[in-house]
Amino acid sequence: MEKIYNFKEVEAKWYKYWIENKIFSTKPDKNRKPFTIVIPPPNVTGSLHMGHALDNILQDIIIRFKKLQGYNTLWVPGTDHGGIATQNVVEKLLKKEGKTKYDLGREKFLEKVWQWRAETGDIILEQLKKFGCSLDWDRTAFTMDESRSKAVKKSFIYLFNKGLIYRGKRLVNWCPSCSTALSDIEVEYENEKSSLWHIKYPLKDSKEYVIVATTRPETILGDTAVAVNPDDARYTKLVGKTITLPLINREIKIVADYMVDKSFGTGAIKVTPAHDTIDNDIAKRSRLDIIEIINAGGTMINVPSKYQGLNTEEARKEIVKDLDAIGSLVKTEDYTHSVGKCYRCSTKIEPLMSEQWFLNVTEMSKKAVEAANDGITSFHPKSWKKPYIVWLENLRDWCISRQIWWGHRIPVYYCVDEKGNRNNCKSIASFDKPVECSCCKGKNFVQDEDVLDTWFSSALWPMSVFNWGEDDNNEDLKYFYPTSVLVTGHDILYLWVARMVQFSLEFMKNIPFNDVFIHGILKDKHGRKMSKSLGNVVNPMVIMSQYGTDALRFALAQVAAPGRDLQISDELFLTARNFANKIWNASRFIIMNSEGIDKLDNDIQLSELADYWIITEFANTVSKVKAAYESYNIDSSVREIYDFFWTKYCSWYIEFSKIRILSTNLNTKKQVLSMLVHILKSTLQFISPIMPFIAEEIWQILNKASNIKTLSESSLFEVKNGNAESIEKMKVLQDIIVNIRTLRSEMNISPAIKLEALFNVLEDNKETIVKENENYIKQLAKISTIQFCKNMKRPKNSALAITGSFEIFLPLEGLIDTKKEKARLMKKIGFAKQEVDRITLNLDNENFIKKAPDTEIEKIKTRLNEAKLKIEKINGTLKFLE
């Protein structure tokens, strides 16, 4: 076994082996229970970021653990065509050539996109392999491949014929840059500093006026009413009266609506139904006119000539200037408000009236809510259930059409005459172009120009990956569906998760997954979201090259508490790498000492307290780890494994075992090595889902003399039962050893010096435990002799340690230079006091407290407490030296 763990060599070797031997491939097996995960398909435009790393590593940990438990596991890989995002990438490439998509035409442009996808679209899947993901690569799917396309067409036609898909002109979220409609959940909101303009609207035939506050004065030309809350006493007498619209003198009414927030501005709002969602709802209830003044390009239409063709920003400046000139602008004040932006290009969204395809989701949403309320779909953590249900209960019909070329073209055909003009015939939803119109017997058809929202095909993913739509009764679909768990961040809970539940209940009459495990969002060590502008983005590929893939996996899993955001730093990855090195070095120690001894761990015999204790601790750890996995508390399972291996196994059991390893009695040596190997192998099984590469490498070395399977194919060993008594007894020994070690450290006594120890017995029943195991105390605490006594007074020049059962005196006469030791300690206490003064100064600084993140303040407070404790301990030692 090499002295240094070469993670690069090990990772390349084992992943190649796993793939070549199809360790992760599977098929239906009626004798085994399935456990299935479908990957949230990354966009073909993407390259792996730390969010991908977290999401996929958590899935891999779960699937590997379930495989060890004996489940027939399947993790399906794939990618999403990424509609708008992919089209934007290819259009930018064309722009560099001085071309646009229109220069190529639709057919040639799509050929260009498919070519780009073939050349670069699978890069992200290759990167996933670097993480050690146990995906069944033979099943790789793409949301626009033939099988998935059939599923999309089938589902659309079904919904269309059922009357749930319809075309209509409604207010939609429009991205002027991408030139397409977006669904509500594709709009991201950001706070922006702007202004609030207060404008006078004069009452007809009166000198009175109403002051309206607005963040969008440029849309005043599309106003068809002013609205107030019916419970607002300021405006009760004005409801129903006519006012005059400034600049164009159009007469409009004052209407009452409970949607108006009395506390916003003056309590009176302008109503522009064609360009605001709330205004559009008010218009429907009050039967107001709808006047469109902004087009798809984001410029002004149906307005006086001086504003015609201006973009909205230009129009705002001109209209505010003109309102001020006629005395209608009362005041302007600074105002911060939430602005909707395109989730792909960050362009400000423009609400527009547009002819689009919509899906009525009312009944689907009710079924999805029922599934959540009945516990059929379980959320981890449970706190996400309520917002999920609230969102579904308030969901509008889904705008499913997009005005781009790349994507699933809507399978609707129109009957046209020889000149291409539409006939007055019913549109047809069909897999292929119809042969003849049932209405007019015409044979000329054109397909709808729009494509479906990317999330439409993604909503079918848990079914379509098993070829639903192509063969609805195939063995894979019957065996692996519904899937077991969906692992995702809360950022796409509504965007994707809810849609999958809706579609699965509609088409499969069953939920797509039993559990939804929602993890948090990654942030830096200061709690800030990672972004290029802050310069705090961490590249997982760089981390893997520096610390190793297992270290990356361990670090992310260690902080992945369900639903909570995660803070990562270099220290986290360094700790993880150190753990990998600890595993390697401990294993190497055991393997080196086992050379020449055959059939270790075949027959485990417990002979000493330490054996019973480690078996008991391992059984307890296994119980906790399994419970953590079942509730998707991956972080808890990682910490339990870490604590067991580093503290209990390495720091204690291996140290206890060294006495027997050095024994000249071969049976004694073999017995303890068998225990060490057995626990090591068993622990490696639990480590392997988190750190598969190092675990597999050590497993193979341990089993090189046998024909045993790879660790990835093994089943969890049976865990031997221990006893609680061994833990209680071991705690007595550990307390003694820790206290003596602490005293030695505080007194600066070299480990090479063995001390005499006098035990003043406080509890008789504990004396027997110590006597039976005093060789451990002598070995680990560097003690030469132990004497037991009762009612003993503290000897002169002795250090004192108190445990629950003993007073322990360590005679130090002649072992330390009191004068030098005092000087050394006084120097240490001086440094500690400086630290206290410096930290206190910072904590007393109001400016520092305001600016520093809460996490940083907590760290500083912890350091302050540690420094104070150090001073207290040193003072105690100084007192002894007096």
mmCIF file of C-alpha atoms in Angstrom, residues 41-45 78-87 113-114 116-117 141-145 148 152 344 404-409 451-458 461:
data_model
loop_
_atom_site.group_PDB
_atom_site.id
_atom_site.type_symbol
_atom_site.label_atom_id
_atom_site.label_comp_id
_atom_site.label_asym_id
_atom_site.label_seq_id
_atom_site.Cartn_x
_atom_site.Cartn_y
_atom_site.Cartn_z
ATOM 1 C CA PRO A 41 -31.476 17.100 -16.368
ATOM 2 C CA PRO A 42 -28.904 19.889 -16.678
ATOM 3 C CA ASN A 43 -29.113 22.169 -19.703
ATOM 4 C CA VAL A 44 -26.877 21.236 -22.617
ATOM 5 C CA THR A 45 -25.571 24.823 -22.516
ATOM 6 C CA GLY A 78 -29.893 12.883 -19.189
ATOM 7 C CA THR A 79 -29.846 16.478 -20.377
ATOM 8 C CA ASP A 80 -32.415 19.163 -21.144
ATOM 9 C CA HIS A 81 -32.532 20.964 -24.503
ATOM 10 C CA GLY A 82 -32.768 24.274 -22.639
ATOM 11 C CA GLY A 83 -34.947 26.119 -25.173
ATOM 12 C CA ILE A 84 -34.249 29.819 -24.765
ATOM 13 C CA ALA A 85 -30.780 29.360 -23.258
ATOM 14 C CA THR A 86 -29.545 27.118 -26.075
ATOM 15 C CA GLN A 87 -31.017 29.296 -28.813
ATOM 16 C CA VAL A 113 -28.297 24.030 -33.151
ATOM 17 C CA TRP A 114 -28.315 20.239 -33.507
ATOM 18 C CA TRP A 116 -23.719 22.540 -31.763
ATOM 19 C CA ARG A 117 -25.493 20.122 -29.436
ATOM 20 C CA ALA A 141 -31.887 10.527 -22.266
ATOM 21 C CA PHE A 142 -32.298 13.931 -23.934
ATOM 22 C CA THR A 143 -35.513 15.927 -23.737
ATOM 23 C CA MET A 144 -35.601 16.278 -27.530
ATOM 24 C CA ASP A 145 -34.546 12.787 -28.589
ATOM 25 C CA ARG A 148 -39.007 12.036 -25.429
ATOM 26 C CA VAL A 152 -44.362 15.341 -25.661
ATOM 27 C CA ARG A 344 -32.282 33.590 -18.774
ATOM 28 C CA ILE A 404 -38.441 30.730 -30.489
ATOM 29 C CA TRP A 405 -37.337 28.030 -32.929
ATOM 30 C CA TRP A 406 -35.370 25.582 -30.769
ATOM 31 C CA GLY A 407 -37.658 23.245 -28.864
ATOM 32 C CA HIS A 408 -40.651 20.966 -29.322
ATOM 33 C CA ARG A 409 -42.685 22.627 -32.031
ATOM 34 C CA VAL A 451 -42.524 25.843 -29.591
ATOM 35 C CA LEU A 452 -43.444 24.510 -26.166
ATOM 36 C CA ASP A 453 -42.030 25.845 -22.921
ATOM 37 C CA THR A 454 -38.920 23.822 -22.035
ATOM 38 C CA TRP A 455 -40.560 22.837 -18.749
ATOM 39 C CA PHE A 456 -43.354 21.030 -20.630
ATOM 40 C CA SER A 457 -41.016 18.236 -21.716
ATOM 41 C CA SER A 458 -39.237 18.369 -18.350
ATOM 42 C CA TRP A 461 -39.236 13.413 -17.419
#
